[in-house]
PDB file of C-alpha atoms in Angstrom:
ATOM      1  CA  UNK A   6      38.683  36.939 -56.894  1.00 53.00           C
ATOM      2  CA  UNK A   7      36.068  39.548 -56.034  1.00 49.00           C
ATOM      3  CA  UNK A   8      38.373  42.188 -55.867  1.00 53.00           C
ATOM      4  CA  UNK A   9      39.994  41.689 -59.223  1.00 48.00           C
ATOM      5  CA  UNK A  10      36.498  41.272 -60.872  1.00 49.00           C
ATOM      6  CA  UNK A  11      35.600  44.581 -59.264  1.00 51.00           C
ATOM      7  CA  UNK A  12      38.988  46.062 -60.906  1.00 48.00           C
ATOM      8  CA  UNK A  13      37.959  44.704 -64.300  1.00 49.00           C
ATOM      9  CA  UNK A  14      34.510  46.213 -63.788  1.00 49.00           C
ATOM     10  CA  UNK A  15      35.890  49.545 -63.315  1.00 49.00           C
ATOM     11  CA  UNK A  16      37.745  49.264 -66.259  1.00 48.00           C
ATOM     12  CA  UNK A  17      35.214  48.316 -68.612  1.00 46.00           C
ATOM     13  CA  UNK A  18      32.793  50.871 -67.065  1.00 46.00           C
ATOM     14  CA  UNK A  19      35.222  53.477 -67.214  1.00 47.00           C
ATOM     15  CA  UNK A  20      35.725  52.693 -71.008  1.00 41.00           C
ATOM     16  CA  UNK A  21      32.133  52.295 -71.800  1.00 45.00           C
ATOM     17  CA  UNK A  22      30.289  54.972 -69.747  1.00 44.00           C
ATOM     18  CA  UNK A  23      30.090  57.903 -71.695  1.00 41.00           C
ATOM     19  CA  UNK A  24      27.830  60.952 -71.344  1.00 43.00           C
ATOM     20  CA  UNK A  25      24.754  60.131 -73.171  1.00 40.00           C
ATOM     21  CA  UNK A  26      21.177  59.716 -72.757  1.00 42.00           C
ATOM     22  CA  UNK A  27      21.366  55.875 -74.124  1.00 42.00           C
ATOM     23  CA  UNK A  28      24.113  53.467 -74.750  1.00 41.00           C
ATOM     24  CA  UNK A  29      23.559  50.514 -77.155  1.00 43.00           C
ATOM     25  CA  UNK A  30      19.981  50.644 -76.739  1.00 43.00           C
ATOM     26  CA  UNK A  31      19.958  50.926 -73.043  1.00 44.00           C
ATOM     27  CA  UNK A  32      19.539  54.056 -71.493  1.00 46.00           C
ATOM     28  CA  UNK A  33      21.311  55.517 -68.304  1.00 43.00           C
ATOM     29  CA  UNK A  34      19.288  55.786 -65.172  1.00 45.00           C
ATOM     30  CA  UNK A  35      19.287  59.109 -62.823  1.00 46.00           C
ATOM     31  CA  UNK A  36      19.902  58.545 -59.159  1.00 48.00           C
ATOM     32  CA  UNK A  37      21.276  61.140 -56.039  1.00 49.00           C
ATOM     33  CA  UNK A  38      24.649  61.379 -57.454  1.00 48.00           C
ATOM     34  CA  UNK A  39      23.525  62.096 -61.336  1.00 48.00           C
ATOM     35  CA  UNK A  40      23.304  59.596 -64.640  1.00 49.00           C
ATOM     36  CA  UNK A  41      23.984  56.050 -63.745  1.00 55.00           C
ATOM     37  CA  UNK A  42      24.093  52.645 -65.713  1.00 59.00           C
ATOM     38  CA  UNK A  43      21.029  50.754 -65.864  1.00 62.00           C
ATOM     39  CA  UNK A  44      20.961  47.392 -64.426  1.00 70.00           C
ATOM     40  CA  UNK A  45      21.327  45.569 -68.136  1.00 75.00           C
ATOM     41  CA  UNK A  46      24.187  47.234 -69.129  1.00 72.00           C
ATOM     42  CA  UNK A  47      25.783  46.890 -65.991  1.00 72.00           C
ATOM     43  CA  UNK A  48      25.537  43.247 -66.304  1.00 79.00           C
ATOM     44  CA  UNK A  49      26.776  43.575 -69.920  1.00 78.00           C
ATOM     45  CA  UNK A  50      29.709  45.810 -68.552  1.00 76.00           C
ATOM     46  CA  UNK A  51      30.460  42.963 -66.153  1.00 78.00           C
ATOM     47  CA  UNK A  52      30.202  39.921 -68.567  1.00 81.00           C
ATOM     48  CA  UNK A  53      32.666  41.839 -70.963  1.00 79.00           C
ATOM     49  CA  UNK A  54      35.101  42.599 -67.874  1.00 76.00           C
ATOM     50  CA  UNK A  55      34.660  38.690 -67.205  1.00 79.00           C
ATOM     51  CA  UNK A  56      36.184  38.001 -70.616  1.00 81.00           C
ATOM     52  CA  UNK A  57      39.000  40.373 -70.125  1.00 79.00           C
ATOM     53  CA  UNK A  58      39.974  39.004 -66.548  1.00 78.00           C
ATOM     54  CA  UNK A  59      42.256  35.924 -67.953  1.00 78.00           C
ATOM     55  CA  UNK A  60      44.421  38.185 -69.900  1.00 80.00           C
ATOM     56  CA  UNK A  61      44.760  40.836 -67.024  1.00 78.00           C
ATOM     57  CA  UNK A  62      45.725  37.990 -64.590  1.00 77.00           C
ATOM     58  CA  UNK A  63      47.871  36.868 -66.791  1.00 82.00           C
ATOM     59  CA  UNK A  64      49.810  39.565 -68.349  1.00 83.00           C
ATOM     60  CA  UNK A  65      49.315  42.262 -65.314  1.00 84.00           C
ATOM     61  CA  UNK A  66      50.363  40.233 -62.077  1.00 86.00           C
ATOM     62  CA  UNK A  67      52.929  38.113 -60.996  1.00 89.00           C
ATOM     63  CA  UNK A  68      51.930  35.136 -62.722  1.00 90.00           C
ATOM     64  CA  UNK A  69      53.708  36.239 -66.076  1.00 90.00           C
ATOM     65  CA  UNK A  70      56.938  36.132 -64.221  1.00 91.00           C
ATOM     66  CA  UNK A  71      56.134  32.685 -62.101  1.00 91.00           C
ATOM     67  CA  UNK A  72      54.698  30.672 -64.874  1.00 91.00           C
ATOM     68  CA  UNK A  73      57.386  31.162 -66.901  1.00 92.00           C
ATOM     69  CA  UNK A  74      59.908  30.366 -64.615  1.00 92.00           C
ATOM     70  CA  UNK A  75      58.485  27.018 -63.740  1.00 92.00           C
ATOM     71  CA  UNK A  76      58.381  26.066 -67.241  1.00 91.00           C
ATOM     72  CA  UNK A  77      61.982  26.678 -67.487  1.00 90.00           C
ATOM     73  CA  UNK A  78      62.392  24.663 -64.232  1.00 89.00           C
ATOM     74  CA  UNK A  79      60.593  21.726 -66.015  1.00 89.00           C
ATOM     75  CA  UNK A  80      62.573  21.883 -69.040  1.00 87.00           C
ATOM     76  CA  UNK A  81      65.803  21.878 -67.004  1.00 86.00           C
ATOM     77  CA  UNK A  82      64.960  18.874 -65.194  1.00 84.00           C
ATOM     78  CA  UNK A  83      63.908  17.002 -67.993  1.00 82.00           C
ATOM     79  CA  UNK A  84      60.978  15.505 -66.678  1.00 82.00           C
ATOM     80  CA  UNK A  85      58.673  16.442 -69.719  1.00 78.00           C
ATOM     81  CA  UNK A  86      55.181  16.390 -68.730  1.00 79.00           C
ATOM     82  CA  UNK A  87      55.926  16.452 -64.736  1.00 81.00           C
ATOM     83  CA  UNK A  88      54.171  18.430 -63.220  1.00 84.00           C
ATOM     84  CA  UNK A  89      51.550  18.860 -65.562  1.00 86.00           C
ATOM     85  CA  UNK A  90      50.664  22.213 -67.318  1.00 87.00           C
ATOM     86  CA  UNK A  91      47.596  22.242 -65.103  1.00 90.00           C
ATOM     87  CA  UNK A  92      49.326  21.999 -61.834  1.00 90.00           C
ATOM     88  CA  UNK A  93      52.158  24.612 -62.880  1.00 91.00           C
ATOM     89  CA  UNK A  94      49.417  26.965 -63.939  1.00 90.00           C
ATOM     90  CA  UNK A  95      47.513  26.645 -60.221  1.00 91.00           C
ATOM     91  CA  UNK A  96      50.738  27.053 -58.249  1.00 91.00           C
ATOM     92  CA  UNK A  97      51.508  30.174 -60.172  1.00 90.00           C
ATOM     93  CA  UNK A  98      48.030  31.662 -59.817  1.00 90.00           C
ATOM     94  CA  UNK A  99      47.875  30.446 -56.012  1.00 91.00           C
ATOM     95  CA  UNK A 100      51.475  32.711 -55.676  1.00 91.00           C
ATOM     96  CA  UNK A 101      50.581  35.677 -57.909  1.00 89.00           C
ATOM     97  CA  UNK A 102      47.365  35.897 -55.942  1.00 89.00           C
ATOM     98  CA  UNK A 103      49.584  35.832 -52.683  1.00 90.00           C
ATOM     99  CA  UNK A 104      51.738  38.651 -54.056  1.00 89.00           C
ATOM    100  CA  UNK A 105      48.963  40.504 -55.526  1.00 88.00           C
ATOM    101  CA  UNK A 106      46.524  40.278 -52.635  1.00 88.00           C
ATOM    102  CA  UNK A 107      47.536  43.746 -51.162  1.00 87.00           C
ATOM    103  CA  UNK A 108      47.321  45.586 -54.324  1.00 86.00           C
ATOM    104  CA  UNK A 109      43.924  43.827 -54.854  1.00 85.00           C
ATOM    105  CA  UNK A 110      42.501  45.324 -51.231  1.00 86.00           C
ATOM    106  CA  UNK A 111      43.497  48.557 -52.040  1.00 85.00           C
ATOM    107  CA  UNK A 112      41.872  48.723 -55.387  1.00 81.00           C
ATOM    108  CA  UNK A 113      38.754  47.319 -53.924  1.00 81.00           C
ATOM    109  CA  UNK A 114      38.653  49.929 -50.780  1.00 83.00           C
ATOM    110  CA  UNK A 115      39.297  52.852 -52.813  1.00 79.00           C
ATOM    111  CA  UNK A 116      37.529  52.117 -56.077  1.00 77.00           C
ATOM    112  CA  UNK A 117      34.779  49.866 -55.640  1.00 77.00           C
ATOM    113  CA  UNK A 118      33.329  50.772 -52.310  1.00 77.00           C
ATOM    114  CA  UNK A 119      32.951  54.520 -52.944  1.00 77.00           C
ATOM    115  CA  UNK A 120      31.263  53.339 -56.114  1.00 74.00           C
ATOM    116  CA  UNK A 121      29.020  51.024 -54.711  1.00 74.00           C
ATOM    117  CA  UNK A 122      27.733  53.368 -52.351  1.00 74.00           C
ATOM    118  CA  UNK A 123      27.097  55.996 -54.919  1.00 75.00           C
ATOM    119  CA  UNK A 124      29.796  58.082 -53.506  1.00 79.00           C
ATOM    120  CA  UNK A 125      31.822  58.714 -56.524  1.00 75.00           C
ATOM    121  CA  UNK A 126      31.041  58.233 -60.288  1.00 77.00           C
ATOM    122  CA  UNK A 127      32.724  55.166 -62.345  1.00 71.00           C
ATOM    123  CA  UNK A 128      35.336  57.594 -63.572  1.00 76.00           C
ATOM    124  CA  UNK A 129      36.274  59.078 -60.522  1.00 78.00           C
ATOM    125  CA  UNK A 130      36.688  55.165 -59.203  1.00 78.00           C
ATOM    126  CA  UNK A 131      38.846  54.354 -61.939  1.00 78.00           C
ATOM    127  CA  UNK A 132      40.848  56.890 -61.368  1.00 77.00           C
ATOM    128  CA  UNK A 133      41.276  56.097 -57.911  1.00 81.00           C
ATOM    129  CA  UNK A 134      41.414  52.451 -58.331  1.00 79.00           C
ATOM    130  CA  UNK A 135      44.262  52.956 -61.039  1.00 81.00           C
ATOM    131  CA  UNK A 136      46.541  54.616 -57.912  1.00 83.00           C
ATOM    132  CA  UNK A 137      47.769  51.396 -56.422  1.00 85.00           C
ATOM    133  CA  UNK A 138      47.689  49.491 -59.747  1.00 84.00           C
ATOM    134  CA  UNK A 139      50.036  51.950 -61.244  1.00 85.00           C
ATOM    135  CA  UNK A 140      52.290  51.895 -57.998  1.00 86.00           C
ATOM    136  CA  UNK A 141      52.610  48.103 -58.432  1.00 88.00           C
ATOM    137  CA  UNK A 142      53.651  48.159 -62.223  1.00 88.00           C
ATOM    138  CA  UNK A 143      55.846  50.932 -61.796  1.00 88.00           C
ATOM    139  CA  UNK A 144      57.614  48.887 -59.331  1.00 88.00           C
ATOM    140  CA  UNK A 145      58.972  46.161 -61.783  1.00 89.00           C
ATOM    141  CA  UNK A 146      58.349  48.160 -65.299  1.00 88.00           C
ATOM    142  CA  UNK A 147      61.859  49.125 -66.866  1.00 88.00           C
ATOM    143  CA  UNK A 148      61.969  53.054 -67.326  1.00 87.00           C
ATOM    144  CA  UNK A 149      63.703  51.836 -70.862  1.00 88.00           C
ATOM    145  CA  UNK A 150      60.847  49.954 -71.795  1.00 88.00           C
ATOM    146  CA  UNK A 151      58.424  52.404 -70.186  1.00 87.00           C
ATOM    147  CA  UNK A 152      59.944  55.214 -72.689  1.00 88.00           C
ATOM    148  CA  UNK A 153      59.760  52.531 -75.615  1.00 88.00           C
ATOM    149  CA  UNK A 154      55.723  52.304 -75.482  1.00 87.00           C
ATOM    150  CA  UNK A 155      55.507  55.966 -74.774  1.00 87.00           C
ATOM    151  CA  UNK A 156      57.356  56.732 -78.261  1.00 85.00           C
ATOM    152  CA  UNK A 157      55.426  54.413 -79.991  1.00 87.00           C
ATOM    153  CA  UNK A 158      52.346  55.516 -78.617  1.00 81.00           C
ATOM    154  CA  UNK A 159      53.379  58.951 -79.632  1.00 83.00           C
ATOM    155  CA  UNK A 160      52.441  60.274 -76.031  1.00 79.00           C
ATOM    156  CA  UNK A 161      53.515  62.974 -74.538  1.00 81.00           C
ATOM    157  CA  UNK A 162      56.557  62.761 -71.873  1.00 81.00           C
ATOM    158  CA  UNK A 163      55.174  62.323 -68.516  1.00 81.00           C
ATOM    159  CA  UNK A 164      56.645  64.870 -65.902  1.00 80.00           C
ATOM    160  CA  UNK A 165      56.520  62.091 -62.862  1.00 81.00           C
ATOM    161  CA  UNK A 166      56.227  58.539 -62.905  1.00 79.00           C
ATOM    162  CA  UNK A 167      52.554  58.670 -61.654  1.00 78.00           C
ATOM    163  CA  UNK A 168      51.545  60.746 -64.799  1.00 80.00           C
ATOM    164  CA  UNK A 169      52.558  57.342 -66.927  1.00 83.00           C
ATOM    165  CA  UNK A 170      49.311  56.102 -68.534  1.00 83.00           C
ATOM    166  CA  UNK A 171      48.469  52.557 -68.431  1.00 82.00           C
ATOM    167  CA  UNK A 172      48.505  52.101 -72.168  1.00 82.00           C
ATOM    168  CA  UNK A 173      52.150  52.314 -72.044  1.00 86.00           C
ATOM    169  CA  UNK A 174      52.522  51.255 -68.731  1.00 87.00           C
ATOM    170  CA  UNK A 175      50.838  47.897 -69.126  1.00 87.00           C
ATOM    171  CA  UNK A 176      52.950  46.605 -72.102  1.00 89.00           C
ATOM    172  CA  UNK A 177      56.054  47.650 -70.599  1.00 91.00           C
ATOM    173  CA  UNK A 178      55.471  45.786 -67.124  1.00 91.00           C
ATOM    174  CA  UNK A 179      54.727  42.507 -69.636  1.00 91.00           C
ATOM    175  CA  UNK A 180      57.773  43.338 -71.317  1.00 92.00           C
ATOM    176  CA  UNK A 181      60.257  43.773 -68.310  1.00 92.00           C
ATOM    177  CA  UNK A 182      58.859  40.363 -66.838  1.00 91.00           C
ATOM    178  CA  UNK A 183      59.500  38.258 -69.470  1.00 92.00           C
ATOM    179  CA  UNK A 184      63.317  40.084 -69.512  1.00 92.00           C
ATOM    180  CA  UNK A 185      63.566  38.864 -65.844  1.00 92.00           C
ATOM    181  CA  UNK A 186      61.944  35.674 -66.181  1.00 92.00           C
ATOM    182  CA  UNK A 187      64.391  34.507 -69.122  1.00 93.00           C
ATOM    183  CA  UNK A 188      67.154  35.708 -66.901  1.00 92.00           C
ATOM    184  CA  UNK A 189      65.804  33.232 -63.727  1.00 91.00           C
ATOM    185  CA  UNK A 190      65.330  30.850 -66.319  1.00 89.00           C
ATOM    186  CA  UNK A 191      68.757  30.931 -67.532  1.00 89.00           C
ATOM    187  CA  UNK A 192      70.370  30.693 -64.056  1.00 89.00           C
ATOM    188  CA  UNK A 193      68.198  27.570 -63.400  1.00 88.00           C
ATOM    189  CA  UNK A 194      69.267  25.927 -66.357  1.00 86.00           C
ATOM    190  CA  UNK A 195      72.976  26.231 -65.336  1.00 88.00           C
ATOM    191  CA  UNK A 196      73.424  23.320 -62.745  1.00 86.00           C
ATOM    192  CA  UNK A 197      71.026  21.008 -64.594  1.00 86.00           C
ATOM    193  CA  UNK A 198      73.696  21.777 -68.038  1.00 86.00           C
ATOM    194  CA  UNK A 199      76.304  20.870 -66.009  1.00 87.00           C
ATOM    195  CA  UNK A 200      75.001  17.261 -65.041  1.00 85.00           C
ATOM    196  CA  UNK A 201      74.089  16.573 -68.520  1.00 81.00           C
ATOM    197  CA  UNK A 202      77.575  17.622 -69.681  1.00 85.00           C
ATOM    198  CA  UNK A 203      79.274  15.380 -67.124  1.00 84.00           C
ATOM    199  CA  UNK A 204      77.177  12.410 -67.658  1.00 82.00           C
ATOM    200  CA  UNK A 205      77.534  12.897 -71.152  1.00 80.00           C
ATOM    201  CA  UNK A 206      81.386  12.799 -71.143  1.00 82.00           C
ATOM    202  CA  UNK A 207      81.503   9.527 -68.991  1.00 81.00           C
ATOM    203  CA  UNK A 208      78.887   7.930 -70.991  1.00 78.00           C
ATOM    204  CA  UNK A 209      80.912   8.603 -74.354  1.00 76.00           C
ATOM    205  CA  UNK A 210      84.327   7.823 -72.870  1.00 77.00           C
ATOM    206  CA  UNK A 211      83.208   4.485 -71.855  1.00 73.00           C
ATOM    207  CA  UNK A 212      81.311   3.810 -75.153  1.00 72.00           C
ATOM    208  CA  UNK A 213      77.920   3.458 -73.665  1.00 69.00           C
ATOM    209  CA  UNK A 214      75.794   4.534 -76.613  1.00 66.00           C
ATOM    210  CA  UNK A 215      73.059   2.064 -76.157  1.00 71.00           C
ATOM    211  CA  UNK A 216      71.045   4.786 -73.876  1.00 69.00           C
ATOM    212  CA  UNK A 217      70.887   8.574 -74.766  1.00 74.00           C
ATOM    213  CA  UNK A 218      72.686  10.616 -72.075  1.00 70.00           C
ATOM    214  CA  UNK A 219      69.494  12.750 -71.190  1.00 72.00           C
ATOM    215  CA  UNK A 220      67.973   9.396 -69.863  1.00 76.00           C
ATOM    216  CA  UNK A 221      70.954   8.687 -67.692  1.00 77.00           C
ATOM    217  CA  UNK A 222      71.313  12.031 -66.364  1.00 78.00           C
ATOM    218  CA  UNK A 223      67.381  12.654 -65.606  1.00 80.00           C
ATOM    219  CA  UNK A 224      67.548  10.226 -62.371  1.00 82.00           C
ATOM    220  CA  UNK A 225      70.228  12.402 -60.982  1.00 84.00           C
ATOM    221  CA  UNK A 226      69.188  15.712 -61.835  1.00 86.00           C
ATOM    222  CA  UNK A 227      65.824  14.564 -59.987  1.00 87.00           C
ATOM    223  CA  UNK A 228      67.639  13.261 -57.066  1.00 87.00           C
ATOM    224  CA  UNK A 229      69.584  16.645 -56.732  1.00 85.00           C
ATOM    225  CA  UNK A 230      66.789  18.961 -57.108  1.00 85.00           C
ATOM    226  CA  UNK A 231      64.959  16.712 -53.954  1.00 87.00           C
ATOM    227  CA  UNK A 232      68.050  16.654 -52.089  1.00 89.00           C
ATOM    228  CA  UNK A 233      68.253  20.310 -51.861  1.00 86.00           C
ATOM    229  CA  UNK A 234      63.994  20.952 -51.478  1.00 86.00           C
ATOM    230  CA  UNK A 235      64.282  22.691 -55.013  1.00 84.00           C
ATOM    231  CA  UNK A 236      60.606  23.486 -55.005  1.00 89.00           C
ATOM    232  CA  UNK A 237      60.742  25.132 -51.446  1.00 90.00           C
ATOM    233  CA  UNK A 238      63.973  27.331 -52.725  1.00 89.00           C
ATOM    234  CA  UNK A 239      62.577  28.189 -56.091  1.00 88.00           C
ATOM    235  CA  UNK A 240      58.839  28.965 -54.711  1.00 89.00           C
ATOM    236  CA  UNK A 241      60.431  30.972 -52.102  1.00 90.00           C
ATOM    237  CA  UNK A 242      62.814  33.059 -54.283  1.00 88.00           C
ATOM    238  CA  UNK A 243      60.189  33.691 -56.860  1.00 88.00           C
ATOM    239  CA  UNK A 244      57.814  34.847 -54.298  1.00 89.00           C
ATOM    240  CA  UNK A 245      60.854  37.179 -52.488  1.00 89.00           C
ATOM    241  CA  UNK A 246      61.797  38.474 -55.468  1.00 85.00           C
ATOM    242  CA  UNK A 247      58.531  40.888 -55.428  1.00 86.00           C
ATOM    243  CA  UNK A 248      59.296  42.132 -52.321  1.00 80.00           C
TER     244      UNK A 248
END
């Protein structure tokens, strides 16, 4: 978590560290590496970064794909609120941290540690920390989506993948993850949909109309999911899909 907070702090510092004598009434201080933000301004930027951290965690990490797939799985099982939203979000968060931990470690070592030691400026630290983040996002963002947001932002065409700006890469990654998550969710729905169709056909053929077919098929779907060790299969497949 400290590494993710460091990344968010670098982002806020990069946006707000303008070369001027004062910023929002708080002056810059001088050190051996040049002008540096004063302690009150650093606290202000940190608090600002913390407000952006939930959005970064939800949109620019594997959390997005995982939580959507888990939601589709719960709908396919027909268990309504079991597991609860808190359980699904917690599971998605832990799985996302497992996948993104190597990237967070690289960001921490390449960006935050040199900045903390006074070896680089906030702008240089941001550039160094952006490299592993861009590499991760480029791995899963579709070229079609990247091209769309480059055109929408009227940005020049990048000469190589590393030249793609984060302003286009971040929404392209979100769009690509949404597409993949919905594809996986549709595949998860199919076996449970077949059970619903079979149960509905049997109940209608024998004239059992007192109970909705969904209520009758729910135990069979849960039993099938438990027998095949569904949680292990779904979680394992989700995490492996990022490797």
